[in-house]
Amino acid sequence: MSSQTVSAKKQQGSQYNNYKNSLQQIAQKIGEIEQESEEHKLVLDTLTPLDGQRKCFRLINGVLVEKTVEDVIPLLKTNAEGLKKVLEDLVKTYKAKEGELEKWKKKNNIQVVQTA
């Protein structure tokens, strides 16, 4: 093999690893957002049946703040909707990046072999 061929193969390997790392980071972020979204849902399900004037506490930037249930529920709903939007955007980004990887693999005739 010529040094150009070896260099090209190393570059392709590096580019492949970059794609895989990007996909892994996006997938990790999706998992984090899903977990946070589930926590919001759990808190909303717990607070919704309670009296609106009941005290509740919310941790904001490390500070515990006293509020009422009726004050907290709209904030939680807004946050939950925002998380849902971020999650949708991340899933779109993941699929787009995955599509880029597949196109790149076809263009460069790359076949991935799993080793044990």
CSV table of N, CA and C in Angstrom, one decimal:
chain,number,residue,atom,x,y,z
A,1,MET,N,0.8,-1.2,0.0
A,1,MET,CA,0.0,0.0,0.0
A,1,MET,C,0.9,1.2,0.0
A,2,SER,N,0.5,2.2,-0.8
A,2,SER,CA,1.2,3.5,-0.8
A,2,SER,C,0.9,4.3,0.4
A,3,SER,N,1.7,5.3,0.7
A,3,SER,CA,1.5,6.1,1.9
A,3,SER,C,0.2,7.0,1.7
A,4,GLN,N,-0.1,7.3,0.5
A,4,GLN,CA,-1.4,8.0,0.2
A,4,GLN,C,-2.6,7.2,0.6
A,5,THR,N,-2.6,5.9,0.3
A,5,THR,CA,-3.7,5.0,0.6
A,5,THR,C,-3.8,4.9,2.1
A,6,VAL,N,-2.7,4.7,2.8
A,6,VAL,CA,-2.7,4.5,4.3
A,6,VAL,C,-3.2,5.8,4.9
A,7,SER,N,-2.8,7.0,4.4
A,7,SER,CA,-3.2,8.3,4.9
A,7,SER,C,-4.7,8.4,4.7
A,8,ALA,N,-5.2,8.1,3.5
A,8,ALA,CA,-6.6,8.2,3.2
A,8,ALA,C,-7.5,7.3,4.1
A,9,LYS,N,-7.0,6.1,4.3
A,9,LYS,CA,-7.7,5.1,5.2
A,9,LYS,C,-7.8,5.7,6.7
A,10,LYS,N,-6.7,6.3,7.1
A,10,LYS,CA,-6.6,6.9,8.5
A,10,LYS,C,-7.6,8.0,8.6
A,11,GLN,N,-7.7,8.8,7.5
A,11,GLN,CA,-8.6,10.0,7.5
A,11,GLN,C,-10.0,9.5,7.5
A,12,GLN,N,-10.3,8.4,6.7
A,12,GLN,CA,-11.7,7.9,6.7
A,12,GLN,C,-12.0,7.3,8.1
A,13,GLY,N,-11.1,6.6,8.7
A,13,GLY,CA,-11.3,6.1,10.0
A,13,GLY,C,-11.6,7.2,11.0
A,14,SER,N,-10.8,8.3,10.9
A,14,SER,CA,-11.0,9.4,11.8
A,14,SER,C,-12.4,10.1,11.6
A,15,GLN,N,-12.7,10.2,10.3
A,15,GLN,CA,-14.0,10.8,10.0
A,15,GLN,C,-15.2,10.0,10.5
A,16,TYR,N,-15.0,8.6,10.3
A,16,TYR,CA,-16.0,7.7,10.8
A,16,TYR,C,-16.2,7.8,12.3
A,17,ASN,N,-15.1,7.9,13.0
A,17,ASN,CA,-15.1,8.0,14.5
A,17,ASN,C,-15.8,9.4,14.9
A,18,ASN,N,-15.5,10.4,14.1
A,18,ASN,CA,-16.2,11.7,14.4
A,18,ASN,C,-17.7,11.6,14.3
A,19,TYR,N,-18.2,10.9,13.2
A,19,TYR,CA,-19.6,10.7,13.1
A,19,TYR,C,-20.2,9.9,14.2
A,20,LYS,N,-19.5,8.8,14.6
A,20,LYS,CA,-20.0,8.0,15.6
A,20,LYS,C,-20.0,8.7,17.0
A,21,ASN,N,-19.0,9.5,17.3
A,21,ASN,CA,-18.9,10.3,18.5
A,21,ASN,C,-20.0,11.3,18.6
A,22,SER,N,-20.3,11.9,17.4
A,22,SER,CA,-21.4,12.9,17.4
A,22,SER,C,-22.7,12.3,17.7
A,23,LEU,N,-22.9,11.1,17.0
A,23,LEU,CA,-24.2,10.4,17.2
A,23,LEU,C,-24.3,9.9,18.7
A,24,GLN,N,-23.2,9.5,19.3
A,24,GLN,CA,-23.2,9.0,20.7
A,24,GLN,C,-23.6,10.2,21.6
A,25,GLN,N,-23.0,11.4,21.4
A,25,GLN,CA,-23.2,12.5,22.2
A,25,GLN,C,-24.7,13.0,22.1
A,26,ILE,N,-25.2,13.0,20.9
A,26,ILE,CA,-26.6,13.4,20.7
A,26,ILE,C,-27.5,12.4,21.4
A,27,ALA,N,-27.2,11.1,21.3
A,27,ALA,CA,-28.1,10.0,21.9
A,27,ALA,C,-28.0,10.2,23.4
A,28,GLN,N,-26.9,10.5,24.0
A,28,GLN,CA,-26.7,10.7,25.4
A,28,GLN,C,-27.6,11.9,25.9
A,29,LYS,N,-27.5,13.0,25.1
A,29,LYS,CA,-28.3,14.2,25.5
A,29,LYS,C,-29.8,13.9,25.4
A,30,ILE,N,-30.2,13.1,24.4
A,30,ILE,CA,-31.6,12.7,24.2
A,30,ILE,C,-32.0,11.9,25.5
A,31,GLY,N,-31.2,11.0,26.0
A,31,GLY,CA,-31.5,10.3,27.2
A,31,GLY,C,-31.7,11.2,28.4
A,32,GLU,N,-30.8,12.2,28.5
A,32,GLU,CA,-30.9,13.1,29.6
A,32,GLU,C,-32.2,13.9,29.6
A,33,ILE,N,-32.5,14.4,28.4
A,33,ILE,CA,-33.7,15.2,28.3
A,33,ILE,C,-35.0,14.3,28.5
A,34,GLU,N,-35.0,13.1,28.0
A,34,GLU,CA,-36.1,12.2,28.3
A,34,GLU,C,-36.3,11.9,29.8
A,35,GLN,N,-35.2,11.8,30.5
A,35,GLN,CA,-35.3,11.6,32.0
A,35,GLN,C,-35.8,12.8,32.7
A,36,GLU,N,-35.3,14.0,32.3
A,36,GLU,CA,-35.8,15.2,32.9
A,36,GLU,C,-37.3,15.4,32.6
A,37,SER,N,-37.7,15.1,31.4
A,37,SER,CA,-39.1,15.2,31.0
A,37,SER,C,-40.0,14.3,31.8
A,38,GLU,N,-39.5,13.0,32.1
A,38,GLU,CA,-40.3,12.1,32.9
A,38,GLU,C,-40.4,12.6,34.3
A,39,GLU,N,-39.3,13.3,34.8
A,39,GLU,CA,-39.4,13.8,36.2
A,39,GLU,C,-40.4,14.9,36.2
A,40,HIS,N,-40.5,15.8,35.2
A,40,HIS,CA,-41.5,16.8,35.2
A,40,HIS,C,-42.9,16.2,35.2
A,41,LYS,N,-43.1,15.2,34.4
A,41,LYS,CA,-44.4,14.5,34.3
A,41,LYS,C,-44.8,14.0,35.6
A,42,LEU,N,-43.9,13.3,36.3
A,42,LEU,CA,-44.1,12.7,37.6
A,42,LEU,C,-44.6,13.8,38.6
A,43,VAL,N,-43.9,14.9,38.6
A,43,VAL,CA,-44.2,16.0,39.6
A,43,VAL,C,-45.5,16.6,39.2
A,44,LEU,N,-45.8,16.8,37.9
A,44,LEU,CA,-47.1,17.4,37.5
A,44,LEU,C,-48.2,16.4,37.9
A,45,ASP,N,-48.0,15.1,37.7
A,45,ASP,CA,-49.1,14.1,38.1
A,45,ASP,C,-49.3,14.1,39.6
A,46,THR,N,-48.3,14.4,40.4
A,46,THR,CA,-48.4,14.4,41.8
A,46,THR,C,-49.1,15.7,42.3
A,47,LEU,N,-48.7,16.9,41.7
A,47,LEU,CA,-49.3,18.2,42.1
A,47,LEU,C,-50.7,18.5,41.6
A,48,THR,N,-51.0,18.0,40.5
A,48,THR,CA,-52.3,18.4,39.8
A,48,THR,C,-53.5,18.1,40.7
A,49,PRO,N,-53.6,17.0,41.4
A,49,PRO,CA,-54.9,16.8,42.2
A,49,PRO,C,-54.9,17.6,43.5
A,50,LEU,N,-53.8,18.2,43.9
A,50,LEU,CA,-53.7,18.9,45.2
A,50,LEU,C,-54.4,20.3,45.1
A,51,ASP,N,-54.7,20.8,46.3
A,51,ASP,CA,-55.3,22.1,46.5
A,51,ASP,C,-54.3,23.2,46.0
A,52,GLY,N,-54.8,24.1,45.2
A,52,GLY,CA,-53.9,25.1,44.6
A,52,GLY,C,-53.2,26.0,45.6
A,53,GLN,N,-53.8,26.2,46.8
A,53,GLN,CA,-53.2,27.1,47.8
A,53,GLN,C,-52.2,26.3,48.7
A,54,ARG,N,-52.0,25.0,48.5
A,54,ARG,CA,-51.1,24.3,49.3
A,54,ARG,C,-49.7,24.7,49.0
A,55,LYS,N,-48.8,24.7,50.0
A,55,LYS,CA,-47.4,25.1,49.9
A,55,LYS,C,-46.7,24.0,49.1
A,56,CYS,N,-45.8,24.4,48.3
A,56,CYS,CA,-44.8,23.5,47.8
A,56,CYS,C,-43.5,24.2,47.6
A,57,PHE,N,-42.5,23.4,47.5
A,57,PHE,CA,-41.1,24.0,47.4
A,57,PHE,C,-40.5,23.6,46.1
A,58,ARG,N,-39.7,24.5,45.5
A,58,ARG,CA,-39.1,24.3,44.2
A,58,ARG,C,-37.7,24.7,44.3
A,59,LEU,N,-36.8,23.8,43.8
A,59,LEU,CA,-35.4,24.1,43.8
A,59,LEU,C,-35.0,24.9,42.5
A,60,ILE,N,-34.6,26.1,42.6
A,60,ILE,CA,-34.2,27.0,41.5
A,60,ILE,C,-32.8,27.4,41.7
A,61,ASN,N,-31.9,26.9,40.8
A,61,ASN,CA,-30.5,27.2,40.8
A,61,ASN,C,-29.9,27.0,42.2
A,62,GLY,N,-30.3,25.9,42.8
A,62,GLY,CA,-29.7,25.5,44.1
A,62,GLY,C,-30.4,26.2,45.3
A,63,VAL,N,-31.4,27.0,45.0
A,63,VAL,CA,-32.1,27.7,46.1
A,63,VAL,C,-33.5,27.1,46.2
A,64,LEU,N,-33.9,26.7,47.4
A,64,LEU,CA,-35.2,26.2,47.7
A,64,LEU,C,-36.2,27.4,47.9
A,65,VAL,N,-37.2,27.4,47.0
A,65,VAL,CA,-38.1,28.5,47.0
A,65,VAL,C,-39.5,28.0,47.4
A,66,GLU,N,-40.2,28.7,48.3
A,66,GLU,CA,-41.6,28.4,48.7
A,66,GLU,C,-42.6,29.0,47.7
A,67,LYS,N,-43.5,28.2,47.2
A,67,LYS,CA,-44.5,28.7,46.3
A,67,LYS,C,-45.8,28.0,46.6
A,68,THR,N,-46.8,28.3,45.9
A,68,THR,CA,-48.1,27.5,46.0
A,68,THR,C,-48.2,26.6,44.8
A,69,VAL,N,-49.0,25.5,44.9
A,69,VAL,CA,-49.2,24.6,43.8
A,69,VAL,C,-49.7,25.3,42.6
A,70,GLU,N,-50.6,26.2,42.7
A,70,GLU,CA,-51.1,26.9,41.5
A,70,GLU,C,-50.1,27.8,40.8
A,71,ASP,N,-49.1,28.2,41.6
A,71,ASP,CA,-48.0,29.0,41.0
A,71,ASP,C,-47.0,28.1,40.2
A,72,VAL,N,-46.8,26.9,40.7
A,72,VAL,CA,-45.8,26.0,40.2
A,72,VAL,C,-46.2,25.2,39.0
A,73,ILE,N,-47.5,24.8,39.0
A,73,ILE,CA,-48.0,24.0,37.9
A,73,ILE,C,-47.8,24.6,36.5
A,74,PRO,N,-48.2,25.9,36.3
A,74,PRO,CA,-47.9,26.5,35.0
A,74,PRO,C,-46.5,26.5,34.6
A,75,LEU,N,-45.6,26.8,35.5
A,75,LEU,CA,-44.2,26.8,35.3
A,75,LEU,C,-43.7,25.4,34.8
A,76,LEU,N,-44.1,24.4,35.5
A,76,LEU,CA,-43.7,23.0,35.2
A,76,LEU,C,-44.3,22.6,33.8
A,77,LYS,N,-45.5,23.0,33.5
A,77,LYS,CA,-46.0,22.7,32.2
A,77,LYS,C,-45.2,23.4,31.1
A,78,THR,N,-44.8,24.7,31.3
A,78,THR,CA,-44.0,25.4,30.3
A,78,THR,C,-42.7,24.7,30.1
A,79,ASN,N,-42.1,24.3,31.2
A,79,ASN,CA,-40.8,23.6,31.2
A,79,ASN,C,-40.9,22.3,30.4
A,80,ALA,N,-42.0,21.6,30.7
A,80,ALA,CA,-42.2,20.3,30.1
A,80,ALA,C,-42.4,20.4,28.6
A,81,GLU,N,-43.1,21.5,28.2
A,81,GLU,CA,-43.3,21.7,26.8
A,81,GLU,C,-42.0,22.1,26.1
A,82,GLY,N,-41.2,22.9,26.8
A,82,GLY,CA,-39.9,23.2,26.3
A,82,GLY,C,-39.0,22.0,26.1
A,83,LEU,N,-39.0,21.1,27.1
A,83,LEU,CA,-38.2,19.9,27.0
A,83,LEU,C,-38.7,19.0,25.8
A,84,LYS,N,-40.0,19.0,25.6
A,84,LYS,CA,-40.5,18.2,24.5
A,84,LYS,C,-40.0,18.7,23.2
A,85,LYS,N,-40.0,20.1,23.1
A,85,LYS,CA,-39.5,20.7,21.8
A,85,LYS,C,-38.0,20.4,21.6
A,86,VAL,N,-37.2,20.5,22.7
A,86,VAL,CA,-35.8,20.3,22.6
A,86,VAL,C,-35.6,18.8,22.2
A,87,LEU,N,-36.4,17.9,22.8
A,87,LEU,CA,-36.3,16.5,22.5
A,87,LEU,C,-36.6,16.2,21.0
A,88,GLU,N,-37.6,16.8,20.5
A,88,GLU,CA,-38.0,16.7,19.1
A,88,GLU,C,-36.8,17.2,18.2
A,89,ASP,N,-36.3,18.3,18.5
A,89,ASP,CA,-35.2,18.9,17.7
A,89,ASP,C,-33.9,17.9,17.8
A,90,LEU,N,-33.6,17.4,18.9
A,90,LEU,CA,-32.5,16.5,19.1
A,90,LEU,C,-32.7,15.2,18.3
A,91,VAL,N,-33.9,14.7,18.3
A,91,VAL,CA,-34.2,13.5,17.5
A,91,VAL,C,-34.0,13.8,16.0
A,92,LYS,N,-34.5,14.9,15.5
A,92,LYS,CA,-34.3,15.3,14.1
A,92,LYS,C,-32.8,15.4,13.8
A,93,THR,N,-32.1,16.1,14.7
A,93,THR,CA,-30.6,16.2,14.5
A,93,THR,C,-29.9,14.8,14.4
A,94,TYR,N,-30.4,13.9,15.3
A,94,TYR,CA,-29.8,12.6,15.3
A,94,TYR,C,-30.0,11.9,14.0
A,95,LYS,N,-31.3,11.9,13.6
A,95,LYS,CA,-31.7,11.3,12.3
A,95,LYS,C,-30.9,11.9,11.1
A,96,ALA,N,-30.8,13.2,11.1
A,96,ALA,CA,-30.0,13.9,10.0
A,96,ALA,C,-28.6,13.4,10.0
A,97,LYS,N,-28.0,13.4,11.2
A,97,LYS,CA,-26.6,13.0,11.3
A,97,LYS,C,-26.4,11.5,10.9
A,98,GLU,N,-27.4,10.7,11.3
A,98,GLU,CA,-27.3,9.3,10.9
A,98,GLU,C,-27.4,9.2,9.4
A,99,GLY,N,-28.3,10.0,8.8
A,99,GLY,CA,-28.4,10.0,7.3
A,99,GLY,C,-27.1,10.4,6.7
A,100,GLU,N,-26.4,11.5,7.2
A,100,GLU,CA,-25.1,11.9,6.7
A,100,GLU,C,-24.1,10.8,6.8
A,101,LEU,N,-24.1,10.1,7.9
A,101,LEU,CA,-23.2,9.0,8.0
A,101,LEU,C,-23.4,7.9,7.0
A,102,GLU,N,-24.7,7.5,6.7
A,102,GLU,CA,-25.0,6.5,5.7
A,102,GLU,C,-24.6,7.0,4.3
A,103,LYS,N,-24.8,8.2,4.0
A,103,LYS,CA,-24.4,8.8,2.7
A,103,LYS,C,-22.9,8.7,2.5
A,104,TRP,N,-22.2,9.1,3.6
A,104,TRP,CA,-20.8,9.1,3.6
A,104,TRP,C,-20.2,7.7,3.4
A,105,LYS,N,-20.9,6.8,4.1
A,105,LYS,CA,-20.4,5.4,4.0
A,105,LYS,C,-20.6,4.9,2.6
A,106,LYS,N,-21.8,5.2,2.0
A,106,LYS,CA,-22.0,4.8,0.6
A,106,LYS,C,-21.1,5.4,-0.4
A,107,LYS,N,-20.9,6.7,-0.2
A,107,LYS,CA,-20.0,7.5,-1.1
A,107,LYS,C,-18.6,7.0,-1.1
A,108,ASN,N,-18.1,6.6,0.1
A,108,ASN,CA,-16.7,6.1,0.3
A,108,ASN,C,-16.6,4.6,0.3
A,109,ASN,N,-17.7,3.9,0.0
A,109,ASN,CA,-17.7,2.5,0.0
A,109,ASN,C,-17.2,1.9,1.3
A,110,ILE,N,-17.7,2.4,2.4
A,110,ILE,CA,-17.2,1.9,3.7
A,110,ILE,C,-18.2,0.8,4.2
A,111,GLN,N,-17.6,-0.3,4.7
A,111,GLN,CA,-18.3,-1.3,5.3
A,111,GLN,C,-17.8,-1.5,6.7
A,112,VAL,N,-18.7,-1.5,7.7
A,112,VAL,CA,-18.2,-1.6,9.1
A,112,VAL,C,-18.3,-3.1,9.5
A,113,VAL,N,-17.1,-3.5,10.0
A,113,VAL,CA,-17.0,-4.9,10.5
A,113,VAL,C,-16.9,-4.9,12.0
A,114,GLN,N,-17.8,-5.6,12.6
A,114,GLN,CA,-17.8,-5.7,14.1
A,114,GLN,C,-16.7,-6.7,14.5
A,115,THR,N,-15.9,-6.4,15.4
A,115,THR,CA,-14.9,-7.3,16.0
A,115,THR,C,-15.2,-7.6,17.4
A,116,ALA,N,-14.9,-8.8,17.8
A,116,ALA,CA,-15.3,-9.3,19.2
A,116,ALA,C,-14.3,-8.8,20.2
